[in-house]
mmCIF file of C-alpha atoms in Angstrom:
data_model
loop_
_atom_site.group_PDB
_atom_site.id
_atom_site.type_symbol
_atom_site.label_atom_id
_atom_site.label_comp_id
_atom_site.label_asym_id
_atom_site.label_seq_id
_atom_site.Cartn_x
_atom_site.Cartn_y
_atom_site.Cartn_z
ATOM 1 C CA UNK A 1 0.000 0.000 0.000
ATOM 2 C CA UNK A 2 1.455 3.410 -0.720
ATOM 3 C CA UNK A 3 2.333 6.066 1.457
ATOM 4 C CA UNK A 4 -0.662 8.637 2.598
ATOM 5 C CA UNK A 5 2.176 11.245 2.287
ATOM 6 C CA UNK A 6 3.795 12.961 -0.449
ATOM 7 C CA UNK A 7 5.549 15.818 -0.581
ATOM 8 C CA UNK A 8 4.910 15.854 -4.605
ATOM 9 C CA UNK A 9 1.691 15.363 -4.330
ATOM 10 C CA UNK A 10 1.358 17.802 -2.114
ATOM 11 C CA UNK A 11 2.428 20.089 -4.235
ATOM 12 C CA UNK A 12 0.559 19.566 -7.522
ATOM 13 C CA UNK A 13 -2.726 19.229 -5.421
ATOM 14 C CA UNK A 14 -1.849 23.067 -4.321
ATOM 15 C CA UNK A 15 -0.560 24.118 -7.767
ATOM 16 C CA UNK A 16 -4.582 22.920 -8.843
ATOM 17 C CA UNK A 17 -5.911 24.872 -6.169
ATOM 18 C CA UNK A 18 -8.386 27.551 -7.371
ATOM 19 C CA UNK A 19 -9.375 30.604 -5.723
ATOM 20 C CA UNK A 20 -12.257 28.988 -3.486
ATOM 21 C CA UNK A 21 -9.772 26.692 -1.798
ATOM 22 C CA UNK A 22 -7.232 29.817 -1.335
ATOM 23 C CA UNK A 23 -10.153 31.797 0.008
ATOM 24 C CA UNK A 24 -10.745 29.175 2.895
ATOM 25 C CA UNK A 25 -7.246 28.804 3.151
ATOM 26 C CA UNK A 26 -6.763 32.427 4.045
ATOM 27 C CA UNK A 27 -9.978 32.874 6.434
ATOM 28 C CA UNK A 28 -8.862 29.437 8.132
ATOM 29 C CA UNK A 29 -5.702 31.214 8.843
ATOM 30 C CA UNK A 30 -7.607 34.240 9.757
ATOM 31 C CA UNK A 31 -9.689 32.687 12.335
ATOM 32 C CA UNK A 32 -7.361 30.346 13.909
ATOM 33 C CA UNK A 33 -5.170 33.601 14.545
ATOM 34 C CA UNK A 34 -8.147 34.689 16.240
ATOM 35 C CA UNK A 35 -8.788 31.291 18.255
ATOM 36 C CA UNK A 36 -5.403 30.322 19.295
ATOM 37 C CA UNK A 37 -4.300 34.360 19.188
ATOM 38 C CA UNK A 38 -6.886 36.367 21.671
ATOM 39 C CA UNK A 39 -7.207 33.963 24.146
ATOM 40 C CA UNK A 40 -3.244 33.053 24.817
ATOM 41 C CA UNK A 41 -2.919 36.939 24.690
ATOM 42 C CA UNK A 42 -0.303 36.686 21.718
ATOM 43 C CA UNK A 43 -2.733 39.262 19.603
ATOM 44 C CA UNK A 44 -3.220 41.805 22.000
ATOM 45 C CA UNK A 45 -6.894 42.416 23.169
ATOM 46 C CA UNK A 46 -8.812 43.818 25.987
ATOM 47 C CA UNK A 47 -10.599 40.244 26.479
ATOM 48 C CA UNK A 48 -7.392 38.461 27.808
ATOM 49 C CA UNK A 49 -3.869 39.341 29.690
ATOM 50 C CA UNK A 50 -0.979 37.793 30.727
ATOM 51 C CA UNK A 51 0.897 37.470 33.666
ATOM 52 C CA UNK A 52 4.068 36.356 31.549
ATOM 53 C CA UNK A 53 5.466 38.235 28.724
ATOM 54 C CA UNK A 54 4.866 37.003 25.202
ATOM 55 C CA UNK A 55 7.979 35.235 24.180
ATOM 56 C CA UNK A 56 9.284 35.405 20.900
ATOM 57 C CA UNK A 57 8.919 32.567 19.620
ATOM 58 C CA UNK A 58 5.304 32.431 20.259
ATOM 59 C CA UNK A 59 4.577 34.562 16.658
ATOM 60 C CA UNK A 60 6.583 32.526 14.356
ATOM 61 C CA UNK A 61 4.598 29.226 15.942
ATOM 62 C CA UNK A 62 1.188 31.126 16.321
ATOM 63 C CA UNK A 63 1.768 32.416 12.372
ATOM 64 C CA UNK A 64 3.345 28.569 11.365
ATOM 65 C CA UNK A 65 -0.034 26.831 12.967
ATOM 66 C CA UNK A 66 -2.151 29.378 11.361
ATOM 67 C CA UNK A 67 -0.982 28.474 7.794
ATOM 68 C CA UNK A 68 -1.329 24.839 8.590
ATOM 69 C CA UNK A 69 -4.330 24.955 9.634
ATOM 70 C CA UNK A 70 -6.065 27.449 7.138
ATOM 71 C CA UNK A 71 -3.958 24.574 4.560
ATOM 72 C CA UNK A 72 -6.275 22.090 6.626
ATOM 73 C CA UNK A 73 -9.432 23.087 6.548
ATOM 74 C CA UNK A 74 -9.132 24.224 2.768
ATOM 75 C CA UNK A 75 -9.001 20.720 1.510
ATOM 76 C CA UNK A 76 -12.439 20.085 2.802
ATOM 77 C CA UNK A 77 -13.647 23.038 0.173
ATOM 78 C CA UNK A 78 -15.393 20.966 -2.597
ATOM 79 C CA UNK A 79 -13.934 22.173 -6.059
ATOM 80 C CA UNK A 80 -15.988 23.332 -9.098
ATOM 81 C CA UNK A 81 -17.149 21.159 -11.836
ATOM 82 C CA UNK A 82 -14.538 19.346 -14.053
ATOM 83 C CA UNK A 83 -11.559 19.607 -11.401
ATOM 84 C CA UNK A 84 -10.107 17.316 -9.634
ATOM 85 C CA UNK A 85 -11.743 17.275 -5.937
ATOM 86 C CA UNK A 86 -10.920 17.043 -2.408
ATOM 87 C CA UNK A 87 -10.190 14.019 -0.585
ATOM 88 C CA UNK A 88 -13.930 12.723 1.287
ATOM 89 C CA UNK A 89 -15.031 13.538 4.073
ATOM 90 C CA UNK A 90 -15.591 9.593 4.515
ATOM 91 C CA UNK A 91 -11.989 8.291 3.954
ATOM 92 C CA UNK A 92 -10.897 6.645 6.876
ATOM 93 C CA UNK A 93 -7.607 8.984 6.436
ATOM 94 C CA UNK A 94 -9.933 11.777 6.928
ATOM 95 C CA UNK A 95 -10.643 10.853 10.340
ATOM 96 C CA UNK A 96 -6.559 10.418 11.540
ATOM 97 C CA UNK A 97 -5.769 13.922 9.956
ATOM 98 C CA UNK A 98 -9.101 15.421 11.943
ATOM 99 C CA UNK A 99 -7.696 13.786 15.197
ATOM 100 C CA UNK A 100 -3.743 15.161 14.363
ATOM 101 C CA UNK A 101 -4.979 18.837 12.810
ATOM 102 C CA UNK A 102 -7.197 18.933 16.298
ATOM 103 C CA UNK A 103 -4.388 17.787 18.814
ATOM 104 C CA UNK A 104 -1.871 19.966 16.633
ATOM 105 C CA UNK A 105 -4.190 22.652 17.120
ATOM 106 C CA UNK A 106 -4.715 22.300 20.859
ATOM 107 C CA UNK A 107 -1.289 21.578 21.811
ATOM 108 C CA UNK A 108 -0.280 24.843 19.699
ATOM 109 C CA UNK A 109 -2.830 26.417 21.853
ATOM 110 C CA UNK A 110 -1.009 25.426 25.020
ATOM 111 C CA UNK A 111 2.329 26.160 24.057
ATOM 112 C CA UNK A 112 1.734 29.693 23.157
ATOM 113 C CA UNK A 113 -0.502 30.187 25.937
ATOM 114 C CA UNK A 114 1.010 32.032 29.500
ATOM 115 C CA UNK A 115 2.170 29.249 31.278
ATOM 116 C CA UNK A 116 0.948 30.358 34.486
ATOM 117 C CA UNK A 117 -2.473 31.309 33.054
ATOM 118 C CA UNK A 118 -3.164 27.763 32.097
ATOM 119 C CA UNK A 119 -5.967 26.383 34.979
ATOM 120 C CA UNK A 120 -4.722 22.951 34.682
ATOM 121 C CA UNK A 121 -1.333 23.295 35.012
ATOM 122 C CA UNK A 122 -1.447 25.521 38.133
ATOM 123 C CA UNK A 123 -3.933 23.226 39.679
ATOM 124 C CA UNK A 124 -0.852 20.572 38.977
ATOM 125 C CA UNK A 125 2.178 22.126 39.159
ATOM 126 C CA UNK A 126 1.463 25.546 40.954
ATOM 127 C CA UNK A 127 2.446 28.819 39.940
ATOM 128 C CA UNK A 128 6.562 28.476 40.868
ATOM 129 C CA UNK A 129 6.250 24.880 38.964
ATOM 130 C CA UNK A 130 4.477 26.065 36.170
ATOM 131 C CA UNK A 131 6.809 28.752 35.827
ATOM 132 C CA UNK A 132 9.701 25.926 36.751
ATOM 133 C CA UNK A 133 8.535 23.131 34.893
ATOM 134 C CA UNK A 134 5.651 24.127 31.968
ATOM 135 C CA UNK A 135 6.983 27.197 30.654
ATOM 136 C CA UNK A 136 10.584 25.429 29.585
ATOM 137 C CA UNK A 137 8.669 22.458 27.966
ATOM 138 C CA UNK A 138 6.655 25.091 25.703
ATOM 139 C CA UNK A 139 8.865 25.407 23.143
ATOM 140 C CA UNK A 140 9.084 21.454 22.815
ATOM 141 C CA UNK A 141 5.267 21.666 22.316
ATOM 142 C CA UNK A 142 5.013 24.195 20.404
ATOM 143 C CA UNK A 143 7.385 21.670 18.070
ATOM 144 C CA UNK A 144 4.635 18.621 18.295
ATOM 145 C CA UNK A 145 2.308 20.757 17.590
ATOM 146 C CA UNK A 146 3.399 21.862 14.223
ATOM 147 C CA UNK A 147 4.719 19.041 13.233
ATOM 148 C CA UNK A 148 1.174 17.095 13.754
ATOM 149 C CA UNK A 149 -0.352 20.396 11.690
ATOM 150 C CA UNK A 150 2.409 19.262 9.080
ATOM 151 C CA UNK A 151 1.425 15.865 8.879
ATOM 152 C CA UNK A 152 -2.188 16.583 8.967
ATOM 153 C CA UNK A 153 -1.795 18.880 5.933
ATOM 154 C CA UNK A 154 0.609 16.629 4.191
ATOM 155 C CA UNK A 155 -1.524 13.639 4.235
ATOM 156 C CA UNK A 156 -4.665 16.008 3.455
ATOM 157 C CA UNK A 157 -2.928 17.611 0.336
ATOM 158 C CA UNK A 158 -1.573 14.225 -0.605
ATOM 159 C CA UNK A 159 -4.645 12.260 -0.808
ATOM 160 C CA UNK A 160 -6.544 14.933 -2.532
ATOM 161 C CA UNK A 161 -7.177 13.065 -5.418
ATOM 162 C CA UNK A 162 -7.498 10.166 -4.168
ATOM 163 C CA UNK A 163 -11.115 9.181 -2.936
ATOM 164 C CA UNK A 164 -13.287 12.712 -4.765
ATOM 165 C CA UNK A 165 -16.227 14.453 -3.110
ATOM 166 C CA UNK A 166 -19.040 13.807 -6.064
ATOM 167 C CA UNK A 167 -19.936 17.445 -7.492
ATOM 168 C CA UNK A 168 -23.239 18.815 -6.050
ATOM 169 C CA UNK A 169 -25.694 19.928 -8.883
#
């Protein structure tokens, strides 16, 4: 059986991509700014704070999962008539990259987040051992959690072609 992933075929199923699937692309990006952005206090905003500065590395990951997940959500777009379509929503690979795009998502989520804002991990660690213990494994996080994005979009863009949505008339 072949490989679910392919860097090539990633690729040509982008280079088809028509403006409808680079439209969802972009406001998937958009909105998971928003989502993962506001609430870790990364984008500024008057409904959340943090007690810990933003660290630098938390806009390259926040922008990285943002991509990768706007990438994610895109192939779902069904294409116009006479193009190649989308992987189904059926595919049994559908349901793996739903569970790696969602845990990438969430564990992107926590590693951008203030790590003594998070409930959980003061209820666990405390504030000293969050600050001791949670905030230097972060950046290891932040790691898993784009490289399960990656792989979600990877096997997403790679299997586009591979099971089509049927056109709706």
């Amino acid at each position: 059986m072949p490989s679910s992933r392919s860097l090539r075929r990633a690729g040509a199923t982008l280079a088809t991509w028509q403006s409808p699937q680079w439209a969802a692309a972009t406001a998937g990006a958009a909105v998971t700014t928003v989502l993962v952005g506001v609430p870790t206090a990364v984008v500024p905003s008057p409904l959340f704070s943090r007690s810990v500065p933003v660290q630098w590395w938390n806009y390259p990951v926040l922008a990285a999962t943002a991509v990768l997940a706007g990438l994610v959500l895109a192939t779902f777009v069904a294409r116009p008539r006479g193009s190649r379509a989308p992987a189904d929503r059926d595919d049994p690979s559908a349901k793996t990259v739903g569970r790696l795009g969602s845990a990438g998502g969430l564990l992107s989520l926590l590693a951008v987040g203030c790590p003594v804002c998070n409930k959980l991990v003061l209820v666990l660690l405390g504030a000293s051992g969050a600050l001791t213990y949670w905030a230097p494994l972060q950046p290891l996080v932040a790691v898993v959690s784009l490289v399960l994005l990656a792989e979600a979009a990877l096997r997403r863009l790679s299997t586009a072609d591979a099971c089509p949505v049927p056109v709706r008339r």
